[in-house]
Coordinates of C-alpha atoms in Angstrom, one line a residue:
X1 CA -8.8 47.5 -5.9
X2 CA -7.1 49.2 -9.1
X3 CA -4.8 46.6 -10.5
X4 CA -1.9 49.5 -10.0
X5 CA -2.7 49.6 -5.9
X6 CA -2.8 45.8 -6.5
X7 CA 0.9 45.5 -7.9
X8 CA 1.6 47.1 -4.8
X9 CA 0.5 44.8 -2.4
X10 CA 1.4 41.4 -4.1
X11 CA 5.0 42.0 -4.6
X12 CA 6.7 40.7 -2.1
X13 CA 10.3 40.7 -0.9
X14 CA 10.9 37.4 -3.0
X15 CA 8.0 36.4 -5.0
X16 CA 5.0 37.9 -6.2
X17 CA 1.8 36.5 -4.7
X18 CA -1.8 37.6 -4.0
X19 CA -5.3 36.9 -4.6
X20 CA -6.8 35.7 -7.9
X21 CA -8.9 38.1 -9.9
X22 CA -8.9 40.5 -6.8
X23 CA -5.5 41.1 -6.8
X24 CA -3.4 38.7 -9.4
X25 CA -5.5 39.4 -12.6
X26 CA -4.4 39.0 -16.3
X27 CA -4.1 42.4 -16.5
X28 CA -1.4 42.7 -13.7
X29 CA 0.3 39.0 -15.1
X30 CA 1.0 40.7 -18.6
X31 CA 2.3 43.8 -17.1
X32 CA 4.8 41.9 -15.3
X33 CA 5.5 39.9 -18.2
X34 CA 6.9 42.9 -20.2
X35 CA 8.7 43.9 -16.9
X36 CA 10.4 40.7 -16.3
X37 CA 11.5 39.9 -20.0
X38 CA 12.8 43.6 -19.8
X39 CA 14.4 43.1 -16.5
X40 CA 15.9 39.2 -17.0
X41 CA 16.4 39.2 -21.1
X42 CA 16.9 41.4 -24.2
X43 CA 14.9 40.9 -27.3
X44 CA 15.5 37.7 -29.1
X45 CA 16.7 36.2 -25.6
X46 CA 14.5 32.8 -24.1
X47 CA 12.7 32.7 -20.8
X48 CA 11.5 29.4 -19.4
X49 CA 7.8 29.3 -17.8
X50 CA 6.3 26.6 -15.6
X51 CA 3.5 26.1 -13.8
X52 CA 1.4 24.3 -10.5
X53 CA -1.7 23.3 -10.8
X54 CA -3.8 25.7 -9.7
X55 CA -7.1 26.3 -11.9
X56 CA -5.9 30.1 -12.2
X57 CA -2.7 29.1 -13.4
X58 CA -2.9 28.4 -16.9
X59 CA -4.8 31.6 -17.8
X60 CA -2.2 33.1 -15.8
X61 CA 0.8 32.4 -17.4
X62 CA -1.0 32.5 -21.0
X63 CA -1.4 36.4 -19.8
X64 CA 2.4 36.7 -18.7
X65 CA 3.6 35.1 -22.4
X66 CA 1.9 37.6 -24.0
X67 CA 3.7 40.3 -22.0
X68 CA 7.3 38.4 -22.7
X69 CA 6.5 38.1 -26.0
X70 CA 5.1 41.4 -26.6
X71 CA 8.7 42.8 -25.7
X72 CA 10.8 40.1 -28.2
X73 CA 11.6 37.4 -25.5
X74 CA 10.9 33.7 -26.9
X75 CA 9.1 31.7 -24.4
X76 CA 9.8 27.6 -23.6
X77 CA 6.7 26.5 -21.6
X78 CA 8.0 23.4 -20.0
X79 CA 4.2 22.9 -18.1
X80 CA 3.3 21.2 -15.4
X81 CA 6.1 21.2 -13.0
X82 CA 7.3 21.6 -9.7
X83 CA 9.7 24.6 -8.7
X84 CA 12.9 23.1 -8.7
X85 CA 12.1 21.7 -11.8
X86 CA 12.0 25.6 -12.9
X87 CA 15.0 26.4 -11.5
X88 CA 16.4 23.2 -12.8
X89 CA 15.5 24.2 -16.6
X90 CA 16.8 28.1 -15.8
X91 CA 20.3 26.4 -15.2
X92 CA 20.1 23.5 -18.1
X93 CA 19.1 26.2 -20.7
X94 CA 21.0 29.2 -18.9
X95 CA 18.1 31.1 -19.3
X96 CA 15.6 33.0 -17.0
X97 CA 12.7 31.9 -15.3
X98 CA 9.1 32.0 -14.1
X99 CA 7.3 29.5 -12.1
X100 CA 3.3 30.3 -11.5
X101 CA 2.0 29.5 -7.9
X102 CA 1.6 30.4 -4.3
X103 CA 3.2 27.5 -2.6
X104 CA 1.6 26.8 0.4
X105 CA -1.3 29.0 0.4
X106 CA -4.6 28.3 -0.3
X107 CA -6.3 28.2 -3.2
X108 CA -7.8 31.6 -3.5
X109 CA -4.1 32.9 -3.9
X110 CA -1.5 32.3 -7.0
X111 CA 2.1 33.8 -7.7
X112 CA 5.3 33.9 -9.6
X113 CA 8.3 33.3 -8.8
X114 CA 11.8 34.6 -10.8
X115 CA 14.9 33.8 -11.5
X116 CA 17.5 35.2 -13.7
X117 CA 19.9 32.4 -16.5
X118 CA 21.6 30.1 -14.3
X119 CA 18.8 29.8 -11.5
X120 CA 20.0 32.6 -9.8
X121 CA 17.1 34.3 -7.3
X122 CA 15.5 37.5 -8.1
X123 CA 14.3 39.3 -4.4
X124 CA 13.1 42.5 -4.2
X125 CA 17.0 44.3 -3.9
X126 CA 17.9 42.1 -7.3
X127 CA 15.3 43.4 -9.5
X128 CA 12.0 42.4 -8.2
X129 CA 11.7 46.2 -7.4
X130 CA 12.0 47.9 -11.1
X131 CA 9.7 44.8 -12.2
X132 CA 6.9 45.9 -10.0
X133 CA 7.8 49.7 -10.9
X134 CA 8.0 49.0 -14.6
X135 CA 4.9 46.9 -14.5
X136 CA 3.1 50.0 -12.5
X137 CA 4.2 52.7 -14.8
X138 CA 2.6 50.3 -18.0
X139 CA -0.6 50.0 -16.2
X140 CA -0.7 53.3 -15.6
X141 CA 0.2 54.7 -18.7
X142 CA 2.9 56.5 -18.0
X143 CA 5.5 53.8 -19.5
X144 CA 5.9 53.8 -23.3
X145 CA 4.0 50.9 -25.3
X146 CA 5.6 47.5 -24.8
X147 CA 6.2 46.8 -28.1
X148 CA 8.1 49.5 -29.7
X149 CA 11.9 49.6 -27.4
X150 CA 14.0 52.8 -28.0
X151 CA 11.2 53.7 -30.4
X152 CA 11.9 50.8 -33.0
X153 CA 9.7 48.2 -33.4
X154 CA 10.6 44.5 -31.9
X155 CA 9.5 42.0 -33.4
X156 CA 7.7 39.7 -31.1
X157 CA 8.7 36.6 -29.7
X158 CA 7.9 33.0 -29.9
X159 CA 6.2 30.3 -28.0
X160 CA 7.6 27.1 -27.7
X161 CA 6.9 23.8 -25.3
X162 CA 9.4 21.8 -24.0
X163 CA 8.8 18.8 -21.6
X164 CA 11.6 18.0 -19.1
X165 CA 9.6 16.3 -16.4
X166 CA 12.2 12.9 -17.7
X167 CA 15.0 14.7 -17.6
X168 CA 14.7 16.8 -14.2
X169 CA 13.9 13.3 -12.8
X170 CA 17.4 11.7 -13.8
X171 CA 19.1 14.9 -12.5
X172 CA 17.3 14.3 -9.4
X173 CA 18.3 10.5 -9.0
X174 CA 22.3 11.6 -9.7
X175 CA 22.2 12.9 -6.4
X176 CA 22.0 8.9 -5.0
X177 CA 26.0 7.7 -4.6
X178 CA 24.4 4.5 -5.1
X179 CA 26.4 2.9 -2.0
X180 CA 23.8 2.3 0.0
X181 CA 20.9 0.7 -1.6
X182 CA 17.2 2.1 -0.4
X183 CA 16.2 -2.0 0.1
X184 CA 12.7 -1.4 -1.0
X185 CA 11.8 0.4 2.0
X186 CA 8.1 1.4 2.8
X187 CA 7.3 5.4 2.6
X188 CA 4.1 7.3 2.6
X189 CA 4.1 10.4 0.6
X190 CA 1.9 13.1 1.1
X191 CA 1.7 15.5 -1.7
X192 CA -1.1 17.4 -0.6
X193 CA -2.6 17.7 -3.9
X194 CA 0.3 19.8 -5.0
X195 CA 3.2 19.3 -7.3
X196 CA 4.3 16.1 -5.6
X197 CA 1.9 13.8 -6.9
X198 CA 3.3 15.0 -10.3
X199 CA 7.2 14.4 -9.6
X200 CA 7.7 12.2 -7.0
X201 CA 6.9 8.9 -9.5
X202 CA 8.8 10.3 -12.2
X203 CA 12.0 10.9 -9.8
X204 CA 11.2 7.1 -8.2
X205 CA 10.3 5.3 -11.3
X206 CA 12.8 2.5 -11.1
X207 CA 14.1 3.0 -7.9
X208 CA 14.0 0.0 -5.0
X209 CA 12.0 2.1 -3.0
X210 CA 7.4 1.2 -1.9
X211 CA 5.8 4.8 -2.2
X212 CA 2.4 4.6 -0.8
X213 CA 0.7 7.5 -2.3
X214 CA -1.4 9.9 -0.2
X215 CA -3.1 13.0 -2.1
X216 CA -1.1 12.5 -4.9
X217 CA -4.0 13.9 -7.5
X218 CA -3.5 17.2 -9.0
X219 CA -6.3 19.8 -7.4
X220 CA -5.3 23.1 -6.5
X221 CA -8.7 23.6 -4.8
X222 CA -6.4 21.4 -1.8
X223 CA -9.8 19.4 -1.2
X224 CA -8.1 17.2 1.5
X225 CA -5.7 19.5 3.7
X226 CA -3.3 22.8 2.8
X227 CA -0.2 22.2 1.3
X228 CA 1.7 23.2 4.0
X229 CA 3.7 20.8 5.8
X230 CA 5.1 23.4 7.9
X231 CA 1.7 23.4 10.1
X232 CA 2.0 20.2 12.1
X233 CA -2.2 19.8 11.8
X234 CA -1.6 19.3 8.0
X235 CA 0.7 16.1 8.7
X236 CA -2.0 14.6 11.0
X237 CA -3.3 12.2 7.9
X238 CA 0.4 11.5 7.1
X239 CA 1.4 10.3 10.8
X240 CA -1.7 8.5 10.8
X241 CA -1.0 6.7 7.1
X242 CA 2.3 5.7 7.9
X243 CA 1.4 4.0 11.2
X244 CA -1.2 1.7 9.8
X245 CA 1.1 1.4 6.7
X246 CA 3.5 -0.4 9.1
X247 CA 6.0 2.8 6.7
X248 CA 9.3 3.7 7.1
X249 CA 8.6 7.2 7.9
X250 CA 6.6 9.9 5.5
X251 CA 7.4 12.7 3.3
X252 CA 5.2 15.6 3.3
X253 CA 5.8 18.1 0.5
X254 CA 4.6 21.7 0.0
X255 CA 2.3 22.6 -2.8
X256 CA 4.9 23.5 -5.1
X257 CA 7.2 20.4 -3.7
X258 CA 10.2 22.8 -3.2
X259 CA 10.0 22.3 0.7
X260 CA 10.1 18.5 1.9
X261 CA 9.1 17.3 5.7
X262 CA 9.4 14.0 7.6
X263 CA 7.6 11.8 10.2
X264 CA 9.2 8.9 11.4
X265 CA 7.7 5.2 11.7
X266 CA 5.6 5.8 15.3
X267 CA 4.1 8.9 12.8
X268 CA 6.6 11.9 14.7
X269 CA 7.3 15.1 12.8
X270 CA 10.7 15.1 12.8
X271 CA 12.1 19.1 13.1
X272 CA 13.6 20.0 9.7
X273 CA 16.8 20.8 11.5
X274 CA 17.2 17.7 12.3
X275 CA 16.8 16.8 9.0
X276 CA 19.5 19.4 7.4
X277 CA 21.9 17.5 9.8
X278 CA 21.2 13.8 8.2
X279 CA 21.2 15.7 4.7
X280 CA 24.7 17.3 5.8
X281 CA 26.4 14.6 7.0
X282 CA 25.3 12.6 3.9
X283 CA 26.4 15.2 1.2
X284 CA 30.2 15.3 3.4
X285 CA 30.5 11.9 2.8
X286 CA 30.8 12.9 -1.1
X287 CA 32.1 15.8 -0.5
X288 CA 35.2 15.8 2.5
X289 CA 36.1 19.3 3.6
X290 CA 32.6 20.9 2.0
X291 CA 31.3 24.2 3.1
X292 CA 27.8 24.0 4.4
X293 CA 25.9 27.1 4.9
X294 CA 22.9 27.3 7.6
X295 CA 20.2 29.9 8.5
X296 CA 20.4 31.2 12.5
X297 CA 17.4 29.5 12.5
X298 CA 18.6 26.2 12.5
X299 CA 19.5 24.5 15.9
X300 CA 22.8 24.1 16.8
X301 CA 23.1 20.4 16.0
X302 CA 23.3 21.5 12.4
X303 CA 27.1 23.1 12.6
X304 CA 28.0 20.5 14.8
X305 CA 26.9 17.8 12.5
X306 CA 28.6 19.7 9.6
X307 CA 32.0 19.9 12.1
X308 CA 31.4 16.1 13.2
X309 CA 31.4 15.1 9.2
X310 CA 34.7 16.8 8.4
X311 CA 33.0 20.1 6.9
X312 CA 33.1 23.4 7.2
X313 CA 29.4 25.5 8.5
X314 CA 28.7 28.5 7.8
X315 CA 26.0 30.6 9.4
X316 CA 23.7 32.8 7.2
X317 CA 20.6 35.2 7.4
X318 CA 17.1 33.6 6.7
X319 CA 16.1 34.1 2.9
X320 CA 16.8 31.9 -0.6
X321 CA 18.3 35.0 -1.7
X322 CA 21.2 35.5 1.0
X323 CA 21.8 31.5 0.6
X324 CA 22.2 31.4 -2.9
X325 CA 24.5 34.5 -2.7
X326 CA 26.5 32.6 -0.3
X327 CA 26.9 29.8 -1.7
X328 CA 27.7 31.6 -5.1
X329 CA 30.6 33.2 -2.4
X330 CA 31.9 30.1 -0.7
X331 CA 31.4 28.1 -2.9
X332 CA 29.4 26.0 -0.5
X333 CA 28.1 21.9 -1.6
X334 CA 24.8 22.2 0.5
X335 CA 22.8 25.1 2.3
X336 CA 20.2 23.9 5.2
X337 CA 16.8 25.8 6.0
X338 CA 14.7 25.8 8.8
X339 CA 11.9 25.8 7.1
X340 CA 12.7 22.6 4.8
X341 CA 13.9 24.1 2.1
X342 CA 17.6 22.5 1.0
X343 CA 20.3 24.0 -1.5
X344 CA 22.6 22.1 -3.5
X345 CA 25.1 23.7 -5.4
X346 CA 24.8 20.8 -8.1
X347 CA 21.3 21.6 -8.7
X348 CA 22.3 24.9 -9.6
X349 CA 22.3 26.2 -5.9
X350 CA 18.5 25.9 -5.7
X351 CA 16.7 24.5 -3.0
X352 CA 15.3 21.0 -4.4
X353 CA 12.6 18.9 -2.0
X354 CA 12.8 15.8 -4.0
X355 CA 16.3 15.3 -4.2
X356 CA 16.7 16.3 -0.1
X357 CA 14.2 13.6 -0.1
X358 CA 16.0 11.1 -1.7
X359 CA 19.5 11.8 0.2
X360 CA 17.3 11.9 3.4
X361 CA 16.0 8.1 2.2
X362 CA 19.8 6.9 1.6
X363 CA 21.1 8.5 4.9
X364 CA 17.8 6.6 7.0
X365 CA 18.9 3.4 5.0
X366 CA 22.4 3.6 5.9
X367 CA 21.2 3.6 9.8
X368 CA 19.6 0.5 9.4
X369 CA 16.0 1.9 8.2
X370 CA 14.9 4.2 11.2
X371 CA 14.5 7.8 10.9
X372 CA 14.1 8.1 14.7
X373 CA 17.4 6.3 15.2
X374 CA 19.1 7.9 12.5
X375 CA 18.3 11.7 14.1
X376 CA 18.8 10.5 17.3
X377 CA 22.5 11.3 17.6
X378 CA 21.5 15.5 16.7
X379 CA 18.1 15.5 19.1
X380 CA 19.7 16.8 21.8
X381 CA 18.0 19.9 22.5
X382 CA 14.5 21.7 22.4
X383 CA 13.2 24.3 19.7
X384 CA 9.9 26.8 20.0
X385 CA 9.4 26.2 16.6
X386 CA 8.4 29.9 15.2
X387 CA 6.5 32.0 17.1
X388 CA 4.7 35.4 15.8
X389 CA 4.5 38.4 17.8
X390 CA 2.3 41.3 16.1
X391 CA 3.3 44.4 17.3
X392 CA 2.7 48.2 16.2
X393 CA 6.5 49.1 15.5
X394 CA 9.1 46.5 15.0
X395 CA 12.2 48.6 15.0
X396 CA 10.8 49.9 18.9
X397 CA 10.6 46.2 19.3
X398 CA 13.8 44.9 18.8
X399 CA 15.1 48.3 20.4
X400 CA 13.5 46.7 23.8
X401 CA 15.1 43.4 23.4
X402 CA 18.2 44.9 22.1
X403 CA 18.5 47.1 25.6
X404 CA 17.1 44.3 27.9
X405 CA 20.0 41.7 26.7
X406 CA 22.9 44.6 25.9
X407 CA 25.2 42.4 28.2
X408 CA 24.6 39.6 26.1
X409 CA 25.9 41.5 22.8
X410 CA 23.2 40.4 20.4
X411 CA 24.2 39.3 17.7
X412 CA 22.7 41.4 15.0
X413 CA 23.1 39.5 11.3
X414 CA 19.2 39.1 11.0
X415 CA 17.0 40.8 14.0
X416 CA 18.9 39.9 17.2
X417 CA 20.3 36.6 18.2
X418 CA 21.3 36.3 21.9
X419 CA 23.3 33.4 23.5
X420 CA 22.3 32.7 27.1
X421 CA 24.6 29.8 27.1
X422 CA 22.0 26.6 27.9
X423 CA 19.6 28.4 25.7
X424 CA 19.3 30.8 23.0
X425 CA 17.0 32.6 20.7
X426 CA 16.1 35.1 17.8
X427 CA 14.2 37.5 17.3
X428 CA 13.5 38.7 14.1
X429 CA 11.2 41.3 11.8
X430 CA 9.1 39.8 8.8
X431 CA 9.8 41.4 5.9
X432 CA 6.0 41.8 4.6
X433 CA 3.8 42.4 7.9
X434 CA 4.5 43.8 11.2
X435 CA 5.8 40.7 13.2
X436 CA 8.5 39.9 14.8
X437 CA 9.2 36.0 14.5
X438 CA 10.2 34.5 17.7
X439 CA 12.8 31.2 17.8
X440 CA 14.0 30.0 21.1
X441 CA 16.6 26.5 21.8
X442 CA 17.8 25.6 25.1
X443 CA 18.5 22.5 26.6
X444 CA 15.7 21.4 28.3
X445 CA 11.3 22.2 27.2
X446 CA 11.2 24.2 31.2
X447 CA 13.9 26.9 29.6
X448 CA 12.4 27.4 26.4
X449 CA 9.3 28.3 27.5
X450 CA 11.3 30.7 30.7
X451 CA 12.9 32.0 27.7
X452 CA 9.7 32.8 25.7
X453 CA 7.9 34.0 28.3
X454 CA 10.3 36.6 29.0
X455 CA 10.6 37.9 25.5
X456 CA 6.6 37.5 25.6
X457 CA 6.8 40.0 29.1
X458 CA 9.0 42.6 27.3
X459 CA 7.1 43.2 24.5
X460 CA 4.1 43.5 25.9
X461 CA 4.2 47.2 25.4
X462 CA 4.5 47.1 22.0
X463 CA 2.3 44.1 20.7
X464 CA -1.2 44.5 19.2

């Protein structure tokens, strides 16, 4: 594959990810190094890049410095480092950002993802777009050469390093209120090989708090198990740990340790909804009257756990980039994912796993130490979980379910949402393959699966 038809495929509607050498070569990482610096700074601006450790990641992002460079944008490497400890340094220095890796997926695949000064996302309507474009028209030569601008020459930029794992991990810890003390509570962490094993001491070092360590070594080969938590099979060692451990519960983070899951003490996966309302009612309790945002994902303990603690929910589309928007709009304290990603508007309105972990640890040890009973009061109801349907035409699709449930009035904010009263669901199009993403909630397990089964039925004509 030319590495232009590459660019193609590997930028995505919020990151740029794709296969190593096949697809993400250093080629295409310089190429979108002059784009980005020319899209997120001006000459003589700063641009912070990070990394995971994936083996392809240093040669990588030595590729992508050249390209930032190249167009007179200084460079502050801050390393090895998790995500949010990009985002974190994007706010600090109010300058852009890059953080190399693919998250969750395996280790044949890396990727970047941006943000302009202040942490704020960059998604394929925000600039993403005329990055790829601009990085196409280089590769192809159609583009003028990246280091003359307007046809002067620009003087090319500088490299610089800049460690901040200390200070991200104090930032972190500020998000403890310190009233309830953690009381040297048991946890397994699994870190999956990923970014975790990095962080998660630094953030704890000098906390009251027994980390029993599970995969914490830095491989991105991900010799033991995937870095994604989101797959219950990859939390089977973790359930298992924390059981003989006598733990608390577990933590489970994603490669990139953006994303933080939970077990509880019997070795449970606890839903991340679940988790968004413990994280919720926590961050109230600092915050009276707060807005708290929420995907239509989420189940509908989530508002009423934001209601219950005095605050104020608000219901958003799926995506980092619509939450950070809103939260930018409402001013919102704390936005709650489905998929375990958590937004604090202290940390710059990024998503942060390790301090959603922490907060999570604090609310469990305010309910006398049991993540089961602490969630209890929220598990009310039954969820799917996501479901993928792969069908030929997913605008025919949601035509279908938009004609079958028309008495319903679907709610139409991202796919269709209808409420059935003891149940409801979403249905939803991916925004890089042909699926539809199926969510169903009802009150009892016989109606979800009623529910999914009749979706299932109607689209029958239209799935692969």
């Amino acid at each position: 594959m030319s590495d232009v038809g590459a660019l193609r495929r590997i930028v995505k509607a919020y990151d740029v990810r794709g296969l190593v050498d096949e697809e993400l070569t250093p080629a295409v990482a310089r190429a979108l190094g002059v784009a980005a610096a020319e899209e997120l700074a001006r000459p003589g601006d700063r641009l912070v890049v990070g990394h995971d450790m994936r083996p392809s990641s240093p040669a990588l992002v030595a590729a992508f410095t050249d390209g930032v460079l190249a167009f007179g944008v200084d460079v502050i490497d801050i390393g090895l480092i998790s995500t949010d400890g990009v985002t974190y340094a994007s706010g600090l220095l109010d300058a852009p950002g890059a953080m190399f890796t693919a998250s969750h997926n395996p280790a044949a695949y890396n990727g970047i993802k941006l943000c302009r000064a202040g942490a704020v996302p960059v998604a394929i309507d925000s600039g993403l777009a005329r990055i790829r474009d601009r990085a196409i028209a280089l590769l192809d030569g159609t583009a003028a050469a990246v280091e003359t601008t307007a046809g002067a020459a620009v003087e090319r930029g500088s490299r610089s390093e800049l460690p901040l794992l200390t200070r991200f991990a104090e930032h972190v810890r500020s998000f403890l209120d310190g009233g309830v003390p953690l009381g040297g509570m048991r946890v397994v962490v699994d870190a999956g090989n990923g970014m975790g094993g990095l962080v998660w001491p630094a953030v704890t070092a000098g906390l009251d708090l027994e980390t029993v360590p599970l995969y914490f070594e830095l491989d991105g080969t991900f010799p033991n198990h995937p870095a994604d938590p989101l797959d219950p099979a990859n939390l089977r060692d973790l359930s298992a740990r924390v059981v003989a451990e006598g733990a608390v519960l577990g933590l489970a983070f994603d490669g990139d340790a953006d994303r933080v899951f939970a077990v509880d003490a019997s070795g449970r996966p606890v839903d991340s909804s679940l988790l968004g309302a413990l994280v919720a009612t926590r961050v109230l309790g600092r915050e009276p009257g707060g807005t708290v945002l929420h995907n239509l994902i989420c189940s509908r303990s989530v508002p009423e756990a934001i209601v219950a603690a005095g605050g104020v929910p608000v219901r958003t589309r799926v995506g980092h980039s619509f939450i950070k928007a809103e939260m930018a709009r409402t001013g919102a304290v704390l936005g709650v994912e489905h998929s375990g990603h958590f937004y604090f508007r202290d940390n710059h309105r990024a998503d942060s796993g390790t301090i959603a972990a922490l907060i999570l640890l604090e609310a469990v040890a305010a309910a006398g130490g049991s993540l089961a009973d602490a969630v209890a009061p929220h598990d009310t109801r039954v969820r799917s979980g996501e479901r993928n349907l792969r069908v030929r035409d997913t605008a025919a699709a949601l035509d279908l379910v938009r004609d079958a449930y028309a008495a319903q009035a679907p709610d139409e904010l991202d796919g269709l949402t209808v409420d059935l009263g003891a149940a409801w669901f979403n249905v939803r199009p991916s925004n890089t393959e042909p699926l539809l993403r199926l969510n169903v909630e009802a009150d009892d397990a016989a109606t979800v699966e009623q529910v999914l089964t009749e979706l299932v039925d109607l689209l029958a004509t239209v799935v692969v």
